[in-house]
PDB file of C-alpha atoms in Angstrom:
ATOM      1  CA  UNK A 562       3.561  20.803  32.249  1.00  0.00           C
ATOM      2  CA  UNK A 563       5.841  17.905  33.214  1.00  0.00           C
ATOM      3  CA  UNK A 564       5.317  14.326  31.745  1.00  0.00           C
ATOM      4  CA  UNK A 565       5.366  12.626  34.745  1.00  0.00           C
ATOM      5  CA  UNK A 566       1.958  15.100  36.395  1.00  0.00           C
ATOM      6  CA  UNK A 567       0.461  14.501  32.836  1.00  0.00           C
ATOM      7  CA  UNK A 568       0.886  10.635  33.155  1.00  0.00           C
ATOM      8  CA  UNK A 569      -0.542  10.897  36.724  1.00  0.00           C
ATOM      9  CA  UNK A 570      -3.153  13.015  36.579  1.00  0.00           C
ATOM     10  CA  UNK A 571      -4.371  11.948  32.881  1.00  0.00           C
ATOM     11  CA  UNK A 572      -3.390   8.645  32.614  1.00  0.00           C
ATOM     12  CA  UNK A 573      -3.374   7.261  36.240  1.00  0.00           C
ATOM     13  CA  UNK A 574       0.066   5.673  36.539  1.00  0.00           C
ATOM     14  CA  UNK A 575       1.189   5.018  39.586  1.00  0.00           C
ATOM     15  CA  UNK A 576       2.988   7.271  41.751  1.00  0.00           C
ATOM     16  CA  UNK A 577       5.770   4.715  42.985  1.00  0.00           C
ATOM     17  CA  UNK A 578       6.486   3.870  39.345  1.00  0.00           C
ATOM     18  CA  UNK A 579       6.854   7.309  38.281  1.00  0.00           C
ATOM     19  CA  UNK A 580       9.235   7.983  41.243  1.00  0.00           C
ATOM     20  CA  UNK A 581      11.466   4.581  40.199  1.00  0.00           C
ATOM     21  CA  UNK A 582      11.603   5.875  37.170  1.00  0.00           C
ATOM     22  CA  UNK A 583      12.852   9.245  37.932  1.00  0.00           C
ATOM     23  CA  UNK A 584      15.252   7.935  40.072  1.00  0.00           C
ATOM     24  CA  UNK A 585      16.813   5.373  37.423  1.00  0.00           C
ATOM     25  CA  UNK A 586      17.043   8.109  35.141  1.00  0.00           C
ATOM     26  CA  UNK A 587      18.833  10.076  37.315  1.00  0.00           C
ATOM     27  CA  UNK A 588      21.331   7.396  38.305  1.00  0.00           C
ATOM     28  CA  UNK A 589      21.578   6.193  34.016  1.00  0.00           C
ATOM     29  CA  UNK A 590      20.711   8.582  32.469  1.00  0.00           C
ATOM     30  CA  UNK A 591      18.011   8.289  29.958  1.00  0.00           C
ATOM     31  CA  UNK A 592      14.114   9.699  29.239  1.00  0.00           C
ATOM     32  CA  UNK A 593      11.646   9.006  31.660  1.00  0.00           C
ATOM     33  CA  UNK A 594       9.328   8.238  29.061  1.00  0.00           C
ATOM     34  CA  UNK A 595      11.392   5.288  27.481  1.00  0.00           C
ATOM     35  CA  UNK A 596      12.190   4.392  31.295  1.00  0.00           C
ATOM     36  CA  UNK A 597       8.458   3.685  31.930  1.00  0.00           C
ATOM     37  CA  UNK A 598       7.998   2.724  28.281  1.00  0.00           C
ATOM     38  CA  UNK A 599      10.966  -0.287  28.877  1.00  0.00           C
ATOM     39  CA  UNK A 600       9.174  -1.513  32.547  1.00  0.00           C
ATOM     40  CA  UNK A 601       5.975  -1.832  30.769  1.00  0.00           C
ATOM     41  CA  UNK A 602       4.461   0.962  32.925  1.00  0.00           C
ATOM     42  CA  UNK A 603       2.954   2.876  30.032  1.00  0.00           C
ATOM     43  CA  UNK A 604       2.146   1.799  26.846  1.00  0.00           C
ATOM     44  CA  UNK A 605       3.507   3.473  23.839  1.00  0.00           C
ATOM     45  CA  UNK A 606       0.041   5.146  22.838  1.00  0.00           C
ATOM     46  CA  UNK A 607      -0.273   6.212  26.143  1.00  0.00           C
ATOM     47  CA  UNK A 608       3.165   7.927  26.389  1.00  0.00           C
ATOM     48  CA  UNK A 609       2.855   9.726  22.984  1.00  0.00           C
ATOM     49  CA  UNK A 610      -0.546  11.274  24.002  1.00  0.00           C
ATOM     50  CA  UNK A 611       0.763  12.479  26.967  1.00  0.00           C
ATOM     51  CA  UNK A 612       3.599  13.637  24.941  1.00  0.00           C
ATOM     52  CA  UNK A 613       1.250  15.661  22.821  1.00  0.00           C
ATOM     53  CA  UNK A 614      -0.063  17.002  25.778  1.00  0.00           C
ATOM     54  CA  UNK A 615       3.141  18.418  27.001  1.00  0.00           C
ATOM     55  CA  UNK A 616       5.041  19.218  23.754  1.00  0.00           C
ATOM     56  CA  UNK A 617       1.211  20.443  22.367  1.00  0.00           C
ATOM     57  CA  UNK A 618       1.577  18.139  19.034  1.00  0.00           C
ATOM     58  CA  UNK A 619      -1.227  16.362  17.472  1.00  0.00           C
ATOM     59  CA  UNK A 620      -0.938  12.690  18.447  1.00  0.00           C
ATOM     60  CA  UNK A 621      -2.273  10.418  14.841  1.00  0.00           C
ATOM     61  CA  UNK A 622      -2.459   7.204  15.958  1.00  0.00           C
ATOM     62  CA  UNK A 623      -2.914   5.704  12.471  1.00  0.00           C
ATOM     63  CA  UNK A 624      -1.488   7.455   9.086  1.00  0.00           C
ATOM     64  CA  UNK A 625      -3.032   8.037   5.866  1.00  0.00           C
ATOM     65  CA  UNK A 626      -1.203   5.943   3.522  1.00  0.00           C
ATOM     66  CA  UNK A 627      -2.705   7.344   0.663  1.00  0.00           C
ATOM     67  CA  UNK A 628      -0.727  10.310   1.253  1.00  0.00           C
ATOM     68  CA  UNK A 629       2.756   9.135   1.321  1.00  0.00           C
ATOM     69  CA  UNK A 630       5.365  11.208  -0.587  1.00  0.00           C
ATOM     70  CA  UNK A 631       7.468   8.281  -1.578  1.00  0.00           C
ATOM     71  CA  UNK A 632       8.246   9.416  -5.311  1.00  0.00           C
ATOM     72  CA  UNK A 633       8.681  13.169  -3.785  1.00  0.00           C
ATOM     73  CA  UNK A 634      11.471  11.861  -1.086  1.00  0.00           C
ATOM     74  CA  UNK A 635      12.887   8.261  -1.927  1.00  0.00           C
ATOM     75  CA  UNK A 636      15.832   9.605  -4.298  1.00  0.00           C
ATOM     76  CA  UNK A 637      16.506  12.479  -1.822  1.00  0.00           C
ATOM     77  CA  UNK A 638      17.117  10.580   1.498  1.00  0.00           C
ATOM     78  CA  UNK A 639      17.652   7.192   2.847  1.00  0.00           C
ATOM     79  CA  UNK A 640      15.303   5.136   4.360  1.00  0.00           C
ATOM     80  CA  UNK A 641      18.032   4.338   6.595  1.00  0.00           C
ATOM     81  CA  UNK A 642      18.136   8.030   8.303  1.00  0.00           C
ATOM     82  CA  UNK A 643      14.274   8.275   8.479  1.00  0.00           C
ATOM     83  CA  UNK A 644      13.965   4.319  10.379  1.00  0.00           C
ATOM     84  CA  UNK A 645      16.858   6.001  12.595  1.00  0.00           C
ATOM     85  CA  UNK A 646      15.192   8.777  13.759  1.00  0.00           C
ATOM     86  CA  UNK A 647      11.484   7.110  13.566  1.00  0.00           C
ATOM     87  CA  UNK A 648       9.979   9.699  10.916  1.00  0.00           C
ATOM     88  CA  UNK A 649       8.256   9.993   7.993  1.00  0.00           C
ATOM     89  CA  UNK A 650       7.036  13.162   5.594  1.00  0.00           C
ATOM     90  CA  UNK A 651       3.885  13.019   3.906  1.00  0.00           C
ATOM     91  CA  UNK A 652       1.110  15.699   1.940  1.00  0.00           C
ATOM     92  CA  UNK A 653      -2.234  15.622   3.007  1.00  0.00           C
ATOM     93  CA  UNK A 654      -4.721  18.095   1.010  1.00  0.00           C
ATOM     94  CA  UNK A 655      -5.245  21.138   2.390  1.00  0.00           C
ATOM     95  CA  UNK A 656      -9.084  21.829   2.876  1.00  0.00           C
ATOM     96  CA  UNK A 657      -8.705  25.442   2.730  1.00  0.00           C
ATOM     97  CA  UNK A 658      -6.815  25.264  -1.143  1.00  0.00           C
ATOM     98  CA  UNK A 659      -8.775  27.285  -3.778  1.00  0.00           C
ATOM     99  CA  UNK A 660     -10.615  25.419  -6.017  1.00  0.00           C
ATOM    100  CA  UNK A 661      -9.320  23.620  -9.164  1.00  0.00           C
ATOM    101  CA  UNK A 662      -8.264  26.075 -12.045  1.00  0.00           C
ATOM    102  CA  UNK A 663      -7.970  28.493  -9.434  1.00  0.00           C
ATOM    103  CA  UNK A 664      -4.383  29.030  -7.599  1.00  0.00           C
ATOM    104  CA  UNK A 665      -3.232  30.924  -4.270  1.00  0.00           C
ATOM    105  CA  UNK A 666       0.717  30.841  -5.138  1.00  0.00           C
ATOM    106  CA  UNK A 667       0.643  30.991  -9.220  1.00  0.00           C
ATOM    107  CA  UNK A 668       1.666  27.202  -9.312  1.00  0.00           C
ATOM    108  CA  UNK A 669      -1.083  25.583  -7.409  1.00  0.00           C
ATOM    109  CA  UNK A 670       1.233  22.976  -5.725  1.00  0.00           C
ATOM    110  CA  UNK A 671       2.032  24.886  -1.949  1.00  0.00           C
ATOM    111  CA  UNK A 672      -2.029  25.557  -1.656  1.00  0.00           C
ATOM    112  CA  UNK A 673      -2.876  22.353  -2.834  1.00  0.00           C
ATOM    113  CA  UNK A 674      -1.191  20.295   0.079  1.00  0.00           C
ATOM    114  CA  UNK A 675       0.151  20.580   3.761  1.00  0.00           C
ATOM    115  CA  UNK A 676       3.453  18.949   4.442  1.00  0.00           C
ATOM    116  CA  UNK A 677       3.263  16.685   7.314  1.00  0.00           C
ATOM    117  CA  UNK A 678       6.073  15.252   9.488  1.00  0.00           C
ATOM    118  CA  UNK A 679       4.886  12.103  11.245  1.00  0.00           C
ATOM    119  CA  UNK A 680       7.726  11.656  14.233  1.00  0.00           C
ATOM    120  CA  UNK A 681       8.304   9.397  17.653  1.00  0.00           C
ATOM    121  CA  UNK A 682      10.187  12.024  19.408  1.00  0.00           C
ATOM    122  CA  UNK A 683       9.195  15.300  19.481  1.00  0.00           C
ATOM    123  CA  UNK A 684      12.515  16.337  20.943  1.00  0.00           C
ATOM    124  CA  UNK A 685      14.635  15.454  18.199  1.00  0.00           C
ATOM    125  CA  UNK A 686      14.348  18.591  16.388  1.00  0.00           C
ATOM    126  CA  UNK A 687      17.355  18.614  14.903  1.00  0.00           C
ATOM    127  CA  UNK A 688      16.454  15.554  13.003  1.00  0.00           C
ATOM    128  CA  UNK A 689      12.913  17.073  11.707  1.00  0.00           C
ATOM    129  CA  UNK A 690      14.609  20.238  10.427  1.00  0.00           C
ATOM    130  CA  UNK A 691      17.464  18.256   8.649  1.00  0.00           C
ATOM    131  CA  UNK A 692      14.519  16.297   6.494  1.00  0.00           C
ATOM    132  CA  UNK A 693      12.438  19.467   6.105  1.00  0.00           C
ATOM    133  CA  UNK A 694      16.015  21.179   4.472  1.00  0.00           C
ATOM    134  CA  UNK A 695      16.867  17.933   2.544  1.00  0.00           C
ATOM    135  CA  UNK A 696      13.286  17.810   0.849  1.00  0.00           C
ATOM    136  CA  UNK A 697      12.775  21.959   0.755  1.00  0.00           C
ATOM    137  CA  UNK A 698       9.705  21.718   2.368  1.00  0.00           C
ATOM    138  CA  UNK A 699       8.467  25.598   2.331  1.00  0.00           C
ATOM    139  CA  UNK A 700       6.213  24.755   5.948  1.00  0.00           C
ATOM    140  CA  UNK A 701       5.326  21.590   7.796  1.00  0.00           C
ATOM    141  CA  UNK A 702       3.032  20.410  10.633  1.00  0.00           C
ATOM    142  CA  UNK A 703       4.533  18.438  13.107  1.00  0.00           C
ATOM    143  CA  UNK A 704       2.391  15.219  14.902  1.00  0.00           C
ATOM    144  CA  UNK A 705       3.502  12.342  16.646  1.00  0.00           C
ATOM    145  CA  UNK A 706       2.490   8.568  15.501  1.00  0.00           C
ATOM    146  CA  UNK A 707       3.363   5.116  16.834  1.00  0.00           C
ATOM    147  CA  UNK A 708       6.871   3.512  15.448  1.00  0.00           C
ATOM    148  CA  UNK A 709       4.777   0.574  13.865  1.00  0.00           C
ATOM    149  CA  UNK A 710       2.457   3.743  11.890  1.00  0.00           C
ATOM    150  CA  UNK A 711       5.787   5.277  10.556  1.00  0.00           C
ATOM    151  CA  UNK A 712       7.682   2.198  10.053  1.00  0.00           C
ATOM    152  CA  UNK A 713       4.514   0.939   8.020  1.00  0.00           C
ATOM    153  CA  UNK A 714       4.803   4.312   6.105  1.00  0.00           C
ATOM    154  CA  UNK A 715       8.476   4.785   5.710  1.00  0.00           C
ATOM    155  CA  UNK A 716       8.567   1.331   3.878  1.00  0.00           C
ATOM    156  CA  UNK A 717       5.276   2.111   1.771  1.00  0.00           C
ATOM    157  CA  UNK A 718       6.954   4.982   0.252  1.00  0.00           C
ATOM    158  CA  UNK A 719      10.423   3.215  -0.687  1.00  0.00           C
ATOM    159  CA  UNK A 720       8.414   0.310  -2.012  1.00  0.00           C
ATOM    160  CA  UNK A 721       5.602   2.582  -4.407  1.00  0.00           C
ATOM    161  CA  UNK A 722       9.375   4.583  -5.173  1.00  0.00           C
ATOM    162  CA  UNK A 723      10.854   1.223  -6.333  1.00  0.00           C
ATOM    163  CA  UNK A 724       7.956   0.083  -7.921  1.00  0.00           C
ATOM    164  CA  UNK A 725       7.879   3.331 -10.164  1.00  0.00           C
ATOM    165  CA  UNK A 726      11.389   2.177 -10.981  1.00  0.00           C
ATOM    166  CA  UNK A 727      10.935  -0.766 -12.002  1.00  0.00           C
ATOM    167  CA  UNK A 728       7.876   0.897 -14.212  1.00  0.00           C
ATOM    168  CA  UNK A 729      10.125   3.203 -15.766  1.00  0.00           C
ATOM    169  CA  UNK A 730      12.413   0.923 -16.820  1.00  0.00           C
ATOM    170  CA  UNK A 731       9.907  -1.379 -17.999  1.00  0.00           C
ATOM    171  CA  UNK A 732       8.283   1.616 -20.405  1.00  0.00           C
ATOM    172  CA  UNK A 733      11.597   2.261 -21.500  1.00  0.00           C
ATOM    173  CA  UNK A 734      12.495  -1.081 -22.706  1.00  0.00           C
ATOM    174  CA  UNK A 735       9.192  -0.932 -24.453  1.00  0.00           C
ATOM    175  CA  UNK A 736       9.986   2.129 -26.298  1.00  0.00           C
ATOM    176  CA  UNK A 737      13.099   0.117 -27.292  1.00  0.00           C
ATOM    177  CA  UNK A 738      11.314  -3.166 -28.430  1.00  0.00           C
ATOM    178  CA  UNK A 739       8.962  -0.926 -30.287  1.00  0.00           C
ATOM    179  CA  UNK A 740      11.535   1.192 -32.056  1.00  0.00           C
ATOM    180  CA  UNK A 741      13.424  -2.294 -33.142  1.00  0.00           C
ATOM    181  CA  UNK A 742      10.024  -3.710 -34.163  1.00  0.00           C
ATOM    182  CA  UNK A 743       9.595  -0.059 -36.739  1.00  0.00           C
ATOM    183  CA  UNK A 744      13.277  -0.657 -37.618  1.00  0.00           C
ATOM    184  CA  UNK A 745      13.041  -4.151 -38.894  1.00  0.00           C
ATOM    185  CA  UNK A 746       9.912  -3.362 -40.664  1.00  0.00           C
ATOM    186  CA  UNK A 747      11.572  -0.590 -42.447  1.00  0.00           C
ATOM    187  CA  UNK A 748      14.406  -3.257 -43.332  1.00  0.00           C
ATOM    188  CA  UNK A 749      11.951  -5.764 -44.619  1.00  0.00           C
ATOM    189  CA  UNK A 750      10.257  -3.394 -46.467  1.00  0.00           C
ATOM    190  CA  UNK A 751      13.896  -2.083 -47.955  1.00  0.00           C
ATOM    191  CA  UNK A 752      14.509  -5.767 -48.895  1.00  0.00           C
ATOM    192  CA  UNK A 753      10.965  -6.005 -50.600  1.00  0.00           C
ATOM    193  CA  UNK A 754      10.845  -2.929 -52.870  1.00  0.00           C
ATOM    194  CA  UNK A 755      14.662  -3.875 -54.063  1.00  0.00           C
ATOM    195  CA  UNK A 756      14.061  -7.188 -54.852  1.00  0.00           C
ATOM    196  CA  UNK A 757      11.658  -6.244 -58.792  1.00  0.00           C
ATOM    197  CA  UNK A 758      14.645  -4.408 -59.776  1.00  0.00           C
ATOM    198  CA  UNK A 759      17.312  -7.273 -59.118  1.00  0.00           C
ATOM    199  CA  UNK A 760      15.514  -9.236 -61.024  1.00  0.00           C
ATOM    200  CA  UNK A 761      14.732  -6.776 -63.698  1.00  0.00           C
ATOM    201  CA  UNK A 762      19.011  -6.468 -63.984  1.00  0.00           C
ATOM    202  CA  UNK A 763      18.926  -9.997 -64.417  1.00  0.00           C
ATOM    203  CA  UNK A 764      17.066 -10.460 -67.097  1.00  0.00           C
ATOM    204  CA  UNK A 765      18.760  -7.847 -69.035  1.00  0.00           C
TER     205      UNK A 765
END
């Protein structure tokens, strides 16, 4: 089905704006949904449900933040790619997994979740399957979210990533103060046991 019937019929835009917009596009060039998007004749929630209509995508208007994959992806790609290309990966649980101590792939980790890739464009596959290779997701479901839902996400994840970082580094110079603390103990107590004899060899 085309986008500009689904727009009509579904969302009642105008028939002369539809047909300025086709014929802009075909004089510049360009997708009729930014077209209409850009001249304020559809709003952005309005053109991705249509899109899920056409491209038959679940349309998530809001994401579930708890869900974010930000230590699973951070090191592995830039945030710079995934703001270019308006994406974002994430693992929601999957409701038919087995229950705990009980495993449907010997490691319990591919039954556990479903990989989700929240995207703007559902015609920039080339873009999806690059981050699905880059992060070897083994399957993925595909829905389409607002750019203020994934940009919200996409800087979520890099943020919880840094943050477990800085938290690493932190426990590590810990480790370090308490390992100095056990070594100057051990001096002191060096210092403390060899002092009696010192002044034993004095006396003699």
């Amino acid at each position: 089905m085309e986008l500009a019937h689904i727009l009509k019929h579904r969302f009642g835009i105008a028939e002369d704006q539809l047909a300025d917009a086709g014929h802009l596009q075909q004089e510049k060039g360009g997708r009729l949904g930014d077209i209409l998007l850009q001249r304020e004749a559809v709003t952005e929630v309005q053109l991705l449900e249509a899109l899920s209509i056409q491209y038959e995508i679940p349309f998530w208007p809001e994401l579930p933040m708890e869900n974010i994959m930000g230590d699973q992806f951070a090191h592995k790609i830039s945030i710079q790619f995934l703001k270019r290309h308006n994406m974002v990966p994430m693992a929601v649980p999957n409701p038919t997994a087995p229950q705990t101590g009980t495993s449907g792939d010997g490691d319990g980790h591919a039954s556990d979740s479903v990989y989700i890739i929240a995207t703007n464009d559902p015609s920039n596959f080339n873009a999806v399957d690059d981050l699905a290779r880059i992060l070897a997701l083994p399957a993925y479901k595909l829905v389409l979210s607002t750019r203020q839902a994934i940009l919200a996400a996409i800087n979520l994840a890099f943020d919880l990533s840094q943050d477990s970082a800085q938290q690493l580094v932190q426990d590590m110079e810990d480790e370090s103060d308490i390992i100095n603390q056990i070594e100057d103990a051990a001096d002191l107590l060096e210092d403390t046991s060899d002092a009696p004899i010192i002044k034993l060899v004095n006396h003699v």
